[in-house]
PDB file of C-alpha atoms in Angstrom:
ATOM      1  CA  UNK A   1      56.061  97.291 105.566  1.00 66.00           C
ATOM      2  CA  UNK A   2      52.929  96.148 103.939  1.00 79.00           C
ATOM      3  CA  UNK A   3      52.981  92.345 103.304  1.00 79.00           C
ATOM      4  CA  UNK A   4      51.123  92.819 100.004  1.00 86.00           C
ATOM      5  CA  UNK A   5      53.791  95.224  98.774  1.00 87.00           C
ATOM      6  CA  UNK A   6      56.577  92.770  99.592  1.00 86.00           C
ATOM      7  CA  UNK A   7      54.703  89.951  97.834  1.00 89.00           C
ATOM      8  CA  UNK A   8      54.080  92.127  94.773  1.00 90.00           C
ATOM      9  CA  UNK A   9      57.772  93.122  94.591  1.00 90.00           C
ATOM     10  CA  UNK A  10      58.805  89.462  94.811  1.00 90.00           C
ATOM     11  CA  UNK A  11      56.371  88.490  92.037  1.00 92.00           C
ATOM     12  CA  UNK A  12      57.517  91.313  89.778  1.00 92.00           C
ATOM     13  CA  UNK A  13      61.204  90.589  90.334  1.00 93.00           C
ATOM     14  CA  UNK A  14      60.659  86.857  89.806  1.00 93.00           C
ATOM     15  CA  UNK A  15      58.791  87.371  86.532  1.00 94.00           C
ATOM     16  CA  UNK A  16      61.394  89.896  85.337  1.00 94.00           C
ATOM     17  CA  UNK A  17      64.280  87.520  86.059  1.00 95.00           C
ATOM     18  CA  UNK A  18      62.447  84.670  84.315  1.00 95.00           C
ATOM     19  CA  UNK A  19      61.791  86.846  81.241  1.00 95.00           C
ATOM     20  CA  UNK A  20      65.430  88.007  81.115  1.00 94.00           C
ATOM     21  CA  UNK A  21      66.626  84.388  81.305  1.00 95.00           C
ATOM     22  CA  UNK A  22      64.345  83.337  78.416  1.00 95.00           C
ATOM     23  CA  UNK A  23      65.429  86.343  76.333  1.00 94.00           C
ATOM     24  CA  UNK A  24      69.101  85.526  76.936  1.00 93.00           C
ATOM     25  CA  UNK A  25      68.590  81.884  75.959  1.00 94.00           C
ATOM     26  CA  UNK A  26      66.734  82.886  72.776  1.00 93.00           C
ATOM     27  CA  UNK A  27      69.459  85.339  71.758  1.00 88.00           C
ATOM     28  CA  UNK A  28      72.211  82.825  72.574  1.00 90.00           C
ATOM     29  CA  UNK A  29      70.515  80.156  70.391  1.00 91.00           C
ATOM     30  CA  UNK A  30      70.141  82.659  67.548  1.00 88.00           C
ATOM     31  CA  UNK A  31      73.776  83.849  67.776  1.00 85.00           C
ATOM     32  CA  UNK A  32      75.132  80.290  67.670  1.00 88.00           C
ATOM     33  CA  UNK A  33      73.429  79.827  64.299  1.00 90.00           C
ATOM     34  CA  UNK A  34      74.983  82.939  62.747  1.00 85.00           C
ATOM     35  CA  UNK A  35      77.830  82.973  60.285  1.00 90.00           C
ATOM     36  CA  UNK A  36      81.036  84.801  61.240  1.00 90.00           C
ATOM     37  CA  UNK A  37      80.157  87.861  59.161  1.00 92.00           C
ATOM     38  CA  UNK A  38      76.732  88.169  60.754  1.00 90.00           C
ATOM     39  CA  UNK A  39      78.242  87.587  64.193  1.00 90.00           C
ATOM     40  CA  UNK A  40      80.780  90.395  63.701  1.00 92.00           C
ATOM     41  CA  UNK A  41      77.997  92.699  62.484  1.00 92.00           C
ATOM     42  CA  UNK A  42      75.875  91.730  65.495  1.00 90.00           C
ATOM     43  CA  UNK A  43      78.804  92.401  67.861  1.00 92.00           C
ATOM     44  CA  UNK A  44      79.352  95.861  66.342  1.00 96.00           C
ATOM     45  CA  UNK A  45      75.648  96.707  66.663  1.00 95.00           C
ATOM     46  CA  UNK A  46      75.638  95.550  70.301  1.00 93.00           C
ATOM     47  CA  UNK A  47      78.700  97.694  71.091  1.00 96.00           C
ATOM     48  CA  UNK A  48      77.089 100.753  69.483  1.00 96.00           C
ATOM     49  CA  UNK A  49      73.870 100.149  71.408  1.00 95.00           C
ATOM     50  CA  UNK A  50      75.860  99.748  74.640  1.00 93.00           C
ATOM     51  CA  UNK A  51      77.689 103.009  74.008  1.00 92.00           C
ATOM     52  CA  UNK A  52      74.412 104.838  73.370  1.00 91.00           C
ATOM     53  CA  UNK A  53      72.896 103.403  76.541  1.00 90.00           C
ATOM     54  CA  UNK A  54      75.985 104.383  78.526  1.00 88.00           C
ATOM     55  CA  UNK A  55      75.795 107.948  77.245  1.00 84.00           C
ATOM     56  CA  UNK A  56      72.062 108.159  77.957  1.00 83.00           C
ATOM     57  CA  UNK A  57      72.115 106.626  81.433  1.00 85.00           C
ATOM     58  CA  UNK A  58      75.382 107.884  82.826  1.00 81.00           C
ATOM     59  CA  UNK A  59      76.042 111.515  82.056  1.00 75.00           C
ATOM     60  CA  UNK A  60      79.684 112.300  82.246  1.00 71.00           C
ATOM     61  CA  UNK A  61      80.424 115.731  83.630  1.00 69.00           C
ATOM     62  CA  UNK A  62      83.789 117.289  83.032  1.00 64.00           C
ATOM     63  CA  UNK A  63      85.095 119.150  86.036  1.00 64.00           C
ATOM     64  CA  UNK A  64      87.754 121.756  85.396  1.00 62.00           C
ATOM     65  CA  UNK A  65      89.838 122.680  88.399  1.00 65.00           C
ATOM     66  CA  UNK A  66      91.965 125.771  88.123  1.00 61.00           C
ATOM     67  CA  UNK A  67      94.303 127.372  90.554  1.00 62.00           C
ATOM     68  CA  UNK A  68      93.620 131.011  91.139  1.00 59.00           C
ATOM     69  CA  UNK A  69      96.810 132.998  91.036  1.00 57.00           C
ATOM     70  CA  UNK A  70      97.476 136.424  92.390  1.00 54.00           C
ATOM     71  CA  UNK A  71      99.161 138.288  89.555  1.00 53.00           C
ATOM     72  CA  UNK A  72     100.112 141.216  91.729  1.00 44.00           C
ATOM     73  CA  UNK A  73     102.533 139.157  93.762  1.00 50.00           C
ATOM     74  CA  UNK A  74     105.575 137.945  91.926  1.00 57.00           C
ATOM     75  CA  UNK A  75     107.568 135.555  94.032  1.00 69.00           C
ATOM     76  CA  UNK A  76     110.790 134.628  92.336  1.00 74.00           C
ATOM     77  CA  UNK A  77     112.512 131.612  93.809  1.00 79.00           C
ATOM     78  CA  UNK A  78     116.197 131.122  93.286  1.00 79.00           C
ATOM     79  CA  UNK A  79     118.251 127.995  93.795  1.00 75.00           C
ATOM     80  CA  UNK A  80     121.987 127.825  93.345  1.00 79.00           C
ATOM     81  CA  UNK A  81     124.681 125.283  93.760  1.00 79.00           C
ATOM     82  CA  UNK A  82     128.308 125.682  92.821  1.00 75.00           C
ATOM     83  CA  UNK A  83     127.766 125.325  89.082  1.00 81.00           C
ATOM     84  CA  UNK A  84     124.225 126.457  88.200  1.00 81.00           C
ATOM     85  CA  UNK A  85     121.779 129.181  89.139  1.00 82.00           C
ATOM     86  CA  UNK A  86     118.064 128.320  88.793  1.00 82.00           C
ATOM     87  CA  UNK A  87     115.416 131.045  89.025  1.00 84.00           C
ATOM     88  CA  UNK A  88     111.660 130.433  88.907  1.00 83.00           C
ATOM     89  CA  UNK A  89     109.386 133.443  88.419  1.00 83.00           C
ATOM     90  CA  UNK A  90     106.245 134.438  86.542  1.00 80.00           C
ATOM     91  CA  UNK A  91     108.049 134.434  83.205  1.00 82.00           C
ATOM     92  CA  UNK A  92     109.242 130.856  83.537  1.00 83.00           C
ATOM     93  CA  UNK A  93     112.192 128.816  84.653  1.00 84.00           C
ATOM     94  CA  UNK A  94     115.643 130.230  83.983  1.00 84.00           C
ATOM     95  CA  UNK A  95     118.705 128.008  84.276  1.00 84.00           C
ATOM     96  CA  UNK A  96     122.117 129.655  84.027  1.00 85.00           C
ATOM     97  CA  UNK A  97     125.592 128.311  84.522  1.00 84.00           C
ATOM     98  CA  UNK A  98     127.547 130.354  86.996  1.00 75.00           C
ATOM     99  CA  UNK A  99     130.934 131.516  85.678  1.00 73.00           C
ATOM    100  CA  UNK A 100     133.845 129.704  87.232  1.00 68.00           C
ATOM    101  CA  UNK A 101     136.910 131.503  88.416  1.00 62.00           C
ATOM    102  CA  UNK A 102     139.980 130.562  86.383  1.00 58.00           C
ATOM    103  CA  UNK A 103     142.044 128.061  88.357  1.00 58.00           C
ATOM    104  CA  UNK A 104     145.536 129.167  89.177  1.00 58.00           C
ATOM    105  CA  UNK A 105     148.205 126.887  87.837  1.00 57.00           C
ATOM    106  CA  UNK A 106     151.550 126.272  89.498  1.00 54.00           C
ATOM    107  CA  UNK A 107     153.494 128.493  87.079  1.00 54.00           C
ATOM    108  CA  UNK A 108     151.365 131.569  87.802  1.00 53.00           C
ATOM    109  CA  UNK A 109     151.569 130.942  91.508  1.00 51.00           C
ATOM    110  CA  UNK A 110     155.323 130.460  91.461  1.00 52.00           C
ATOM    111  CA  UNK A 111     155.802 133.544  89.241  1.00 52.00           C
ATOM    112  CA  UNK A 112     153.966 135.657  91.805  1.00 51.00           C
ATOM    113  CA  UNK A 113     155.978 134.192  94.692  1.00 50.00           C
ATOM    114  CA  UNK A 114     159.541 134.638  93.412  1.00 51.00           C
ATOM    115  CA  UNK A 115     160.985 135.615  96.774  1.00 52.00           C
ATOM    116  CA  UNK A 116     160.105 132.206  98.240  1.00 52.00           C
ATOM    117  CA  UNK A 117     162.342 129.330  97.284  1.00 49.00           C
ATOM    118  CA  UNK A 118     161.008 125.855  96.752  1.00 51.00           C
ATOM    119  CA  UNK A 119     162.265 123.231  99.147  1.00 51.00           C
TER     120      UNK A 119
END
């Protein structure tokens, strides 16, 4: 690299940092002399300015990601356990209770088995 370019960059950065330091000190001295109302107003103005700078410098792009579905294929998935039947298809999720068989009680069983004697 060119030595003059490096020296010029150092001079520019040094003068910029010095100017920023003086500006910060001047603003800090001014803010310490403000009343609370003026300070709150100043804080609101600084936040608005920061928001405007953020919008101007950093464009925020919204990315929409969609899943492409094949409407011609309709895959219905079914899940079942002993008590419920769950079906998932293109119309939604369907949850149904499976009908239980009526449990046989001892009287019905013994009435059907009259020829056997209990012990």
